[in-house]
Amino acid sequence: MRPWRIARVAASLPLLVASAGGSVLRPTNALSWTAPGGTSGSVPWNIVVLLTLLTLLPALVLSMTPFVRLLVVFHFLRQALGTQNTPTNQTLIGLALILTFFLMQPVMSAVHDRALVPYEQGKLDAMAAIEQGTPPLRQFMLKYTREKDLALFLDLAHQPRPQHRDDLDMRVVVPAYILSELKAGFQIGAALYLPFLVVDMVVASITTSVGMLQLPPVVISTPLKILLFVMVDGWNLVVGSLMKSFS
């Protein structure tokens, strides 16, 4: 699937979401919109609703993708290295977005083929397109969601436990998936933190034992940690392990 098709899928999501609450809006003139049922609405309100959906779309999309886990791990890694703002937040976010695009491309391809193309061809209405496009995303999220988190939100939503996982409501799947991704990100981040913590402890013990009390241990440990990370090709190992965790 080409990148421009991915962009078209993302750009079409607000229109599908906006159509989920009612009929598909069709333009009749420059001042008003008329739905198939005969109801009309003013252009300013439609623009307000669309802009609101566009504002919320990044948060919704990123919450249903591996972006959360990737970004949490990268921030833990930076804190463990003790490099302050290097790499910058923009660099880490950009890397996480690229890896998210790489991981989500098969899912977006399935949504594009099953929902967006028939919707543009007029074979499906908005509600049918949403129903056809939801299963690939639900299956992806359920693959990495813990049963414990699903049970928590099923209980909070007062919904009976379905016989099949695919029958779960997205209202339950999405928050459960976010919790599972946060837990996975913190687990990986803690595992990354331990080797660098050992280096900090060793350096602090040596500097204290030789009486170098005026020199902060972090001044010595930070270059050592960076050198160790570069020698073992750390970025390749971290990114490779993260990507394999989604395979």
PDB file of C-alpha atoms in Angstrom:
ATOM      1  CA  MET A   1       0.000   0.000   0.000  1.00  0.00           C
ATOM      2  CA  ARG A   2       1.444   3.361  -1.041  1.00  0.00           C
ATOM      3  CA  PRO A   3       1.965   6.210   1.479  1.00  0.00           C
ATOM      4  CA  TRP A   4      -0.543   8.469  -0.268  1.00  0.00           C
ATOM      5  CA  ARG A   5      -3.205   5.825   0.194  1.00  0.00           C
ATOM      6  CA  ILE A   6      -2.394   5.665   3.913  1.00  0.00           C
ATOM      7  CA  ALA A   7      -2.779   9.444   4.059  1.00  0.00           C
ATOM      8  CA  ARG A   8      -6.118   9.189   2.275  1.00  0.00           C
ATOM      9  CA  VAL A   9      -7.318   6.616   4.802  1.00  0.00           C
ATOM     10  CA  ALA A  10      -6.341   8.897   7.697  1.00  0.00           C
ATOM     11  CA  ALA A  11      -7.944  11.906   6.042  1.00  0.00           C
ATOM     12  CA  SER A  12     -11.176   9.994   5.473  1.00  0.00           C
ATOM     13  CA  LEU A  13     -11.535   8.839   9.076  1.00  0.00           C
ATOM     14  CA  PRO A  14     -13.132  12.090  10.336  1.00  0.00           C
ATOM     15  CA  LEU A  15     -15.720  11.920   7.576  1.00  0.00           C
ATOM     16  CA  LEU A  16     -16.559   8.338   8.488  1.00  0.00           C
ATOM     17  CA  VAL A  17     -16.750   9.226  12.172  1.00  0.00           C
ATOM     18  CA  ALA A  18     -18.898  12.249  11.445  1.00  0.00           C
ATOM     19  CA  SER A  19     -21.216  10.088   9.384  1.00  0.00           C
ATOM     20  CA  ALA A  20     -21.511   7.490  12.147  1.00  0.00           C
ATOM     21  CA  GLY A  21     -23.928   9.640  14.096  1.00  0.00           C
ATOM     22  CA  GLY A  22     -26.368  10.041  11.233  1.00  0.00           C
ATOM     23  CA  SER A  23     -26.710  10.076   7.484  1.00  0.00           C
ATOM     24  CA  VAL A  24     -23.983  10.958   5.034  1.00  0.00           C
ATOM     25  CA  LEU A  25     -23.892  14.677   4.352  1.00  0.00           C
ATOM     26  CA  ARG A  26     -24.015  15.725   0.721  1.00  0.00           C
ATOM     27  CA  PRO A  27     -23.416  19.276  -0.492  1.00  0.00           C
ATOM     28  CA  THR A  28     -26.374  20.939  -2.192  1.00  0.00           C
ATOM     29  CA  ASN A  29     -25.152  24.527  -2.398  1.00  0.00           C
ATOM     30  CA  ALA A  30     -22.585  26.854  -0.910  1.00  0.00           C
ATOM     31  CA  LEU A  31     -24.675  27.719   2.153  1.00  0.00           C
ATOM     32  CA  SER A  32     -26.258  24.509   3.423  1.00  0.00           C
ATOM     33  CA  TRP A  33     -25.985  20.720   3.461  1.00  0.00           C
ATOM     34  CA  THR A  34     -28.795  18.253   2.955  1.00  0.00           C
ATOM     35  CA  ALA A  35     -28.758  14.631   4.105  1.00  0.00           C
ATOM     36  CA  PRO A  36     -30.545  11.835   2.255  1.00  0.00           C
ATOM     37  CA  GLY A  37     -33.389  11.937   4.801  1.00  0.00           C
ATOM     38  CA  GLY A  38     -34.135  15.559   3.979  1.00  0.00           C
ATOM     39  CA  THR A  39     -32.550  17.151   7.071  1.00  0.00           C
ATOM     40  CA  SER A  40     -30.256  20.090   6.531  1.00  0.00           C
ATOM     41  CA  GLY A  41     -27.549  21.761   8.505  1.00  0.00           C
ATOM     42  CA  SER A  42     -25.584  24.976   8.302  1.00  0.00           C
ATOM     43  CA  VAL A  43     -22.063  25.015   6.925  1.00  0.00           C
ATOM     44  CA  PRO A  44     -20.501  26.708  10.002  1.00  0.00           C
ATOM     45  CA  TRP A  45     -21.688  23.969  12.364  1.00  0.00           C
ATOM     46  CA  ASN A  46     -20.474  21.265  10.018  1.00  0.00           C
ATOM     47  CA  ILE A  47     -17.089  22.958   9.864  1.00  0.00           C
ATOM     48  CA  VAL A  48     -16.947  23.185  13.668  1.00  0.00           C
ATOM     49  CA  VAL A  49     -17.763  19.487  14.020  1.00  0.00           C
ATOM     50  CA  LEU A  50     -15.222  18.494  11.362  1.00  0.00           C
ATOM     51  CA  LEU A  51     -12.457  20.627  12.881  1.00  0.00           C
ATOM     52  CA  THR A  52     -13.211  19.176  16.322  1.00  0.00           C
ATOM     53  CA  LEU A  53     -12.921  15.655  14.936  1.00  0.00           C
ATOM     54  CA  LEU A  54      -9.674  16.548  13.190  1.00  0.00           C
ATOM     55  CA  THR A  55      -8.320  17.879  16.495  1.00  0.00           C
ATOM     56  CA  LEU A  56      -9.197  14.690  18.361  1.00  0.00           C
ATOM     57  CA  LEU A  57      -8.191  12.335  15.549  1.00  0.00           C
ATOM     58  CA  PRO A  58      -4.417  12.276  16.286  1.00  0.00           C
ATOM     59  CA  ALA A  59      -5.003  11.343  19.928  1.00  0.00           C
ATOM     60  CA  LEU A  60      -7.533   8.654  18.964  1.00  0.00           C
ATOM     61  CA  VAL A  61      -5.355   7.178  16.233  1.00  0.00           C
ATOM     62  CA  LEU A  62      -2.158   7.213  18.303  1.00  0.00           C
ATOM     63  CA  SER A  63      -3.997   5.564  21.194  1.00  0.00           C
ATOM     64  CA  MET A  64      -4.959   2.661  18.938  1.00  0.00           C
ATOM     65  CA  THR A  65      -1.478   2.088  17.499  1.00  0.00           C
ATOM     66  CA  PRO A  66       1.940   0.972  18.849  1.00  0.00           C
ATOM     67  CA  PHE A  67       2.964   4.636  19.188  1.00  0.00           C
ATOM     68  CA  VAL A  68       2.406   4.684  22.963  1.00  0.00           C
ATOM     69  CA  ARG A  69       4.691   1.735  23.688  1.00  0.00           C
ATOM     70  CA  LEU A  70       7.424   2.977  21.349  1.00  0.00           C
ATOM     71  CA  LEU A  71       7.481   6.494  22.775  1.00  0.00           C
ATOM     72  CA  VAL A  72       7.497   5.298  26.401  1.00  0.00           C
ATOM     73  CA  VAL A  73      10.466   3.006  25.736  1.00  0.00           C
ATOM     74  CA  PHE A  74      12.418   5.740  23.946  1.00  0.00           C
ATOM     75  CA  HIS A  75      11.904   8.168  26.828  1.00  0.00           C
ATOM     76  CA  PHE A  76      13.003   5.530  29.342  1.00  0.00           C
ATOM     77  CA  LEU A  77      16.113   4.914  27.244  1.00  0.00           C
ATOM     78  CA  ARG A  78      16.990   8.596  27.158  1.00  0.00           C
ATOM     79  CA  GLN A  79      16.563   8.897  30.922  1.00  0.00           C
ATOM     80  CA  ALA A  80      18.709   5.812  31.473  1.00  0.00           C
ATOM     81  CA  LEU A  81      21.500   7.220  29.311  1.00  0.00           C
ATOM     82  CA  GLY A  82      21.322  10.506  31.221  1.00  0.00           C
ATOM     83  CA  THR A  83      21.648  12.592  28.049  1.00  0.00           C
ATOM     84  CA  GLN A  84      19.012  15.132  29.121  1.00  0.00           C
ATOM     85  CA  ASN A  85      17.341  16.338  25.887  1.00  0.00           C
ATOM     86  CA  THR A  86      19.417  14.322  23.440  1.00  0.00           C
ATOM     87  CA  PRO A  87      17.825  12.947  21.282  1.00  0.00           C
ATOM     88  CA  THR A  88      15.241  15.716  21.302  1.00  0.00           C
ATOM     89  CA  ASN A  89      11.538  15.091  21.804  1.00  0.00           C
ATOM     90  CA  GLN A  90      10.913  15.835  18.133  1.00  0.00           C
ATOM     91  CA  THR A  91      13.457  13.196  17.118  1.00  0.00           C
ATOM     92  CA  LEU A  92      11.943  10.537  19.374  1.00  0.00           C
ATOM     93  CA  ILE A  93       8.389  11.363  18.285  1.00  0.00           C
ATOM     94  CA  GLY A  94       9.427  11.269  14.634  1.00  0.00           C
ATOM     95  CA  LEU A  95      11.120   7.889  15.050  1.00  0.00           C
ATOM     96  CA  ALA A  96       8.102   6.515  16.907  1.00  0.00           C
ATOM     97  CA  LEU A  97       5.764   7.784  14.158  1.00  0.00           C
ATOM     98  CA  ILE A  98       7.849   6.168  11.408  1.00  0.00           C
ATOM     99  CA  LEU A  99       7.944   2.837  13.235  1.00  0.00           C
ATOM    100  CA  THR A 100       4.203   3.111  13.911  1.00  0.00           C
ATOM    101  CA  PHE A 101       3.569   3.675  10.205  1.00  0.00           C
ATOM    102  CA  PHE A 102       5.705   0.613   9.414  1.00  0.00           C
ATOM    103  CA  LEU A 103       3.812  -1.586  11.857  1.00  0.00           C
ATOM    104  CA  MET A 104       0.334  -0.312  10.993  1.00  0.00           C
ATOM    105  CA  GLN A 105       0.686  -0.454   7.205  1.00  0.00           C
ATOM    106  CA  PRO A 106      -0.896  -3.950   6.876  1.00  0.00           C
ATOM    107  CA  VAL A 107      -3.827  -2.888   9.076  1.00  0.00           C
ATOM    108  CA  MET A 108      -4.375   0.349   7.159  1.00  0.00           C
ATOM    109  CA  SER A 109      -4.166  -1.568   3.883  1.00  0.00           C
ATOM    110  CA  ALA A 110      -6.932  -3.871   5.080  1.00  0.00           C
ATOM    111  CA  VAL A 111      -9.070  -0.895   6.186  1.00  0.00           C
ATOM    112  CA  HIS A 112      -8.461   0.807   2.844  1.00  0.00           C
ATOM    113  CA  ASP A 113      -9.462  -2.250   0.795  1.00  0.00           C
ATOM    114  CA  ARG A 114     -12.436  -3.309   2.926  1.00  0.00           C
ATOM    115  CA  ALA A 115     -13.976   0.042   3.848  1.00  0.00           C
ATOM    116  CA  LEU A 116     -12.598   3.114   2.119  1.00  0.00           C
ATOM    117  CA  VAL A 117     -12.606   1.885  -1.489  1.00  0.00           C
ATOM    118  CA  PRO A 118     -16.220   0.575  -1.386  1.00  0.00           C
ATOM    119  CA  TYR A 119     -17.291   3.762   0.433  1.00  0.00           C
ATOM    120  CA  GLU A 120     -15.772   5.981  -2.264  1.00  0.00           C
ATOM    121  CA  GLN A 121     -17.356   3.859  -4.979  1.00  0.00           C
ATOM    122  CA  GLY A 122     -20.777   4.214  -3.351  1.00  0.00           C
ATOM    123  CA  LYS A 123     -21.103   0.503  -2.586  1.00  0.00           C
ATOM    124  CA  LEU A 124     -21.251   1.130   1.168  1.00  0.00           C
ATOM    125  CA  ASP A 125     -22.734   3.888   3.255  1.00  0.00           C
ATOM    126  CA  ALA A 126     -20.836   5.439   6.157  1.00  0.00           C
ATOM    127  CA  MET A 127     -22.133   3.067   8.843  1.00  0.00           C
ATOM    128  CA  ALA A 128     -21.403  -0.003   6.715  1.00  0.00           C
ATOM    129  CA  ALA A 129     -17.920   1.309   5.932  1.00  0.00           C
ATOM    130  CA  ILE A 130     -17.213   1.770   9.631  1.00  0.00           C
ATOM    131  CA  GLU A 131     -18.420  -1.769  10.350  1.00  0.00           C
ATOM    132  CA  GLN A 132     -16.193  -3.157   7.602  1.00  0.00           C
ATOM    133  CA  GLY A 133     -13.146  -1.138   8.630  1.00  0.00           C
ATOM    134  CA  THR A 134     -13.316  -1.798  12.366  1.00  0.00           C
ATOM    135  CA  PRO A 135     -12.461  -5.565  12.479  1.00  0.00           C
ATOM    136  CA  PRO A 136      -8.819  -5.265  11.249  1.00  0.00           C
ATOM    137  CA  LEU A 137      -8.086  -2.585  13.839  1.00  0.00           C
ATOM    138  CA  ARG A 138      -9.900  -4.526  16.581  1.00  0.00           C
ATOM    139  CA  GLN A 139      -7.973  -7.709  15.782  1.00  0.00           C
ATOM    140  CA  PHE A 140      -4.677  -5.828  15.893  1.00  0.00           C
ATOM    141  CA  MET A 141      -5.433  -4.311  19.296  1.00  0.00           C
ATOM    142  CA  LEU A 142      -6.783  -7.546  20.769  1.00  0.00           C
ATOM    143  CA  LYS A 143      -3.564  -9.322  19.785  1.00  0.00           C
ATOM    144  CA  TYR A 144      -1.623  -7.178  22.275  1.00  0.00           C
ATOM    145  CA  THR A 145      -4.291  -6.622  24.946  1.00  0.00           C
ATOM    146  CA  ARG A 146      -4.210  -8.512  28.237  1.00  0.00           C
ATOM    147  CA  GLU A 147      -7.207 -10.476  29.410  1.00  0.00           C
ATOM    148  CA  LYS A 148      -6.973  -8.737  32.782  1.00  0.00           C
ATOM    149  CA  ASP A 149      -7.406  -5.295  31.207  1.00  0.00           C
ATOM    150  CA  LEU A 150     -10.299  -6.493  29.043  1.00  0.00           C
ATOM    151  CA  ALA A 151     -12.012  -7.967  32.098  1.00  0.00           C
ATOM    152  CA  LEU A 152     -11.559  -4.679  33.972  1.00  0.00           C
ATOM    153  CA  PHE A 153     -13.317  -2.571  31.352  1.00  0.00           C
ATOM    154  CA  LEU A 154     -15.977  -5.188  30.727  1.00  0.00           C
ATOM    155  CA  ASP A 155     -16.798  -4.950  34.416  1.00  0.00           C
ATOM    156  CA  LEU A 156     -16.731  -1.135  34.372  1.00  0.00           C
ATOM    157  CA  ALA A 157     -18.994  -1.073  31.304  1.00  0.00           C
ATOM    158  CA  HIS A 158     -21.375  -3.597  32.923  1.00  0.00           C
ATOM    159  CA  GLN A 159     -21.240  -5.775  29.813  1.00  0.00           C
ATOM    160  CA  PRO A 160     -21.427  -9.587  29.799  1.00  0.00           C
ATOM    161  CA  ARG A 161     -18.367 -11.500  28.740  1.00  0.00           C
ATOM    162  CA  PRO A 162     -18.801 -12.461  25.054  1.00  0.00           C
ATOM    163  CA  GLN A 163     -18.077 -15.925  23.743  1.00  0.00           C
ATOM    164  CA  HIS A 164     -15.555 -14.626  21.217  1.00  0.00           C
ATOM    165  CA  ARG A 165     -12.992 -11.828  21.558  1.00  0.00           C
ATOM    166  CA  ASP A 166     -14.029 -10.415  18.188  1.00  0.00           C
ATOM    167  CA  ASP A 167     -17.450  -9.618  19.657  1.00  0.00           C
ATOM    168  CA  LEU A 168     -15.982  -7.139  22.134  1.00  0.00           C
ATOM    169  CA  ASP A 169     -17.094  -3.530  21.803  1.00  0.00           C
ATOM    170  CA  MET A 170     -14.464  -0.966  20.796  1.00  0.00           C
ATOM    171  CA  ARG A 171     -15.500   0.973  23.901  1.00  0.00           C
ATOM    172  CA  VAL A 172     -13.876  -1.841  25.892  1.00  0.00           C
ATOM    173  CA  VAL A 173     -11.030  -2.753  23.563  1.00  0.00           C
ATOM    174  CA  VAL A 174      -9.477   0.706  23.138  1.00  0.00           C
ATOM    175  CA  PRO A 175      -8.866   1.613  26.837  1.00  0.00           C
ATOM    176  CA  ALA A 176      -7.800  -1.950  27.610  1.00  0.00           C
ATOM    177  CA  TYR A 177      -5.297  -1.794  24.744  1.00  0.00           C
ATOM    178  CA  ILE A 178      -3.852   1.504  26.028  1.00  0.00           C
ATOM    179  CA  LEU A 179      -3.322   0.047  29.509  1.00  0.00           C
ATOM    180  CA  SER A 180      -1.668  -3.055  28.071  1.00  0.00           C
ATOM    181  CA  GLU A 181       0.653  -0.965  25.911  1.00  0.00           C
ATOM    182  CA  LEU A 182       1.630   1.228  28.860  1.00  0.00           C
ATOM    183  CA  LYS A 183       2.451  -1.837  30.939  1.00  0.00           C
ATOM    184  CA  ALA A 184       4.513  -3.348  28.117  1.00  0.00           C
ATOM    185  CA  GLY A 185       6.341  -0.065  27.595  1.00  0.00           C
ATOM    186  CA  PHE A 186       7.198   0.252  31.284  1.00  0.00           C
ATOM    187  CA  GLN A 187       8.385  -3.365  31.424  1.00  0.00           C
ATOM    188  CA  ILE A 188      10.735  -2.870  28.479  1.00  0.00           C
ATOM    189  CA  GLY A 189      11.882   0.485  29.847  1.00  0.00           C
ATOM    190  CA  ALA A 190      12.702  -1.035  33.249  1.00  0.00           C
ATOM    191  CA  ALA A 191      14.702  -3.804  31.577  1.00  0.00           C
ATOM    192  CA  LEU A 192      16.668  -1.167  29.635  1.00  0.00           C
ATOM    193  CA  TYR A 193      17.259   0.894  32.750  1.00  0.00           C
ATOM    194  CA  LEU A 194      18.940  -1.863  34.799  1.00  0.00           C
ATOM    195  CA  PRO A 195      22.298  -2.117  32.938  1.00  0.00           C
ATOM    196  CA  PHE A 196      22.786   1.645  33.023  1.00  0.00           C
ATOM    197  CA  LEU A 197      21.822   1.712  36.701  1.00  0.00           C
ATOM    198  CA  VAL A 198      24.604  -0.791  37.395  1.00  0.00           C
ATOM    199  CA  VAL A 199      27.094   1.500  35.634  1.00  0.00           C
ATOM    200  CA  ASP A 200      25.923   4.451  37.755  1.00  0.00           C
ATOM    201  CA  MET A 201      26.300   2.432  40.971  1.00  0.00           C
ATOM    202  CA  VAL A 202      29.780   1.203  40.077  1.00  0.00           C
ATOM    203  CA  VAL A 203      31.000   4.675  39.135  1.00  0.00           C
ATOM    204  CA  ALA A 204      29.490   6.193  42.293  1.00  0.00           C
ATOM    205  CA  SER A 205      31.166   3.536  44.462  1.00  0.00           C
ATOM    206  CA  ILE A 206      34.569   4.068  42.841  1.00  0.00           C
ATOM    207  CA  THR A 207      34.468   7.865  43.031  1.00  0.00           C
ATOM    208  CA  THR A 208      33.401   7.726  46.675  1.00  0.00           C
ATOM    209  CA  SER A 209      36.052   5.201  47.643  1.00  0.00           C
ATOM    210  CA  VAL A 210      38.891   7.253  46.115  1.00  0.00           C
ATOM    211  CA  GLY A 211      37.640  10.454  47.731  1.00  0.00           C
ATOM    212  CA  MET A 212      36.439  12.263  44.604  1.00  0.00           C
ATOM    213  CA  LEU A 213      33.563  13.861  46.472  1.00  0.00           C
ATOM    214  CA  GLN A 214      33.740  17.155  44.575  1.00  0.00           C
ATOM    215  CA  LEU A 215      33.128  15.474  41.188  1.00  0.00           C
ATOM    216  CA  PRO A 216      29.538  14.315  40.587  1.00  0.00           C
ATOM    217  CA  PRO A 217      29.451  10.633  39.532  1.00  0.00           C
ATOM    218  CA  VAL A 218      27.125  11.462  36.642  1.00  0.00           C
ATOM    219  CA  VAL A 219      29.934  13.406  34.943  1.00  0.00           C
ATOM    220  CA  ILE A 220      31.903  10.161  34.615  1.00  0.00           C
ATOM    221  CA  SER A 221      29.075   7.660  34.219  1.00  0.00           C
ATOM    222  CA  THR A 222      27.286   9.453  31.360  1.00  0.00           C
ATOM    223  CA  PRO A 223      30.166   9.167  28.835  1.00  0.00           C
ATOM    224  CA  LEU A 224      30.701   5.564  29.883  1.00  0.00           C
ATOM    225  CA  LYS A 225      27.042   4.714  29.337  1.00  0.00           C
ATOM    226  CA  ILE A 226      27.022   6.404  25.937  1.00  0.00           C
ATOM    227  CA  LEU A 227      30.208   4.576  24.942  1.00  0.00           C
ATOM    228  CA  LEU A 228      28.737   1.255  26.081  1.00  0.00           C
ATOM    229  CA  PHE A 229      25.512   1.919  24.202  1.00  0.00           C
ATOM    230  CA  VAL A 230      27.379   2.759  20.996  1.00  0.00           C
ATOM    231  CA  MET A 231      29.714  -0.243  21.254  1.00  0.00           C
ATOM    232  CA  VAL A 232      26.832  -2.742  21.472  1.00  0.00           C
ATOM    233  CA  ASP A 233      24.944  -0.965  18.638  1.00  0.00           C
ATOM    234  CA  GLY A 234      22.189  -0.052  21.067  1.00  0.00           C
ATOM    235  CA  TRP A 235      19.746   1.621  18.688  1.00  0.00           C
ATOM    236  CA  ASN A 236      19.701  -1.421  16.441  1.00  0.00           C
ATOM    237  CA  LEU A 237      19.103  -3.719  19.393  1.00  0.00           C
ATOM    238  CA  VAL A 238      16.383  -1.555  20.956  1.00  0.00           C
ATOM    239  CA  VAL A 239      14.458  -0.902  17.749  1.00  0.00           C
ATOM    240  CA  GLY A 240      14.848  -4.523  16.627  1.00  0.00           C
ATOM    241  CA  SER A 241      13.550  -5.849  19.938  1.00  0.00           C
ATOM    242  CA  LEU A 242      10.619  -3.416  19.880  1.00  0.00           C
ATOM    243  CA  MET A 243       9.622  -4.369  16.351  1.00  0.00           C
ATOM    244  CA  LYS A 244       9.904  -8.082  17.137  1.00  0.00           C
ATOM    245  CA  SER A 245       7.637  -7.613  20.147  1.00  0.00           C
ATOM    246  CA  PHE A 246       4.835  -6.802  17.672  1.00  0.00           C
ATOM    247  CA  SER A 247       5.528  -9.715  15.339  1.00  0.00           C
TER     248      SER A 247
END
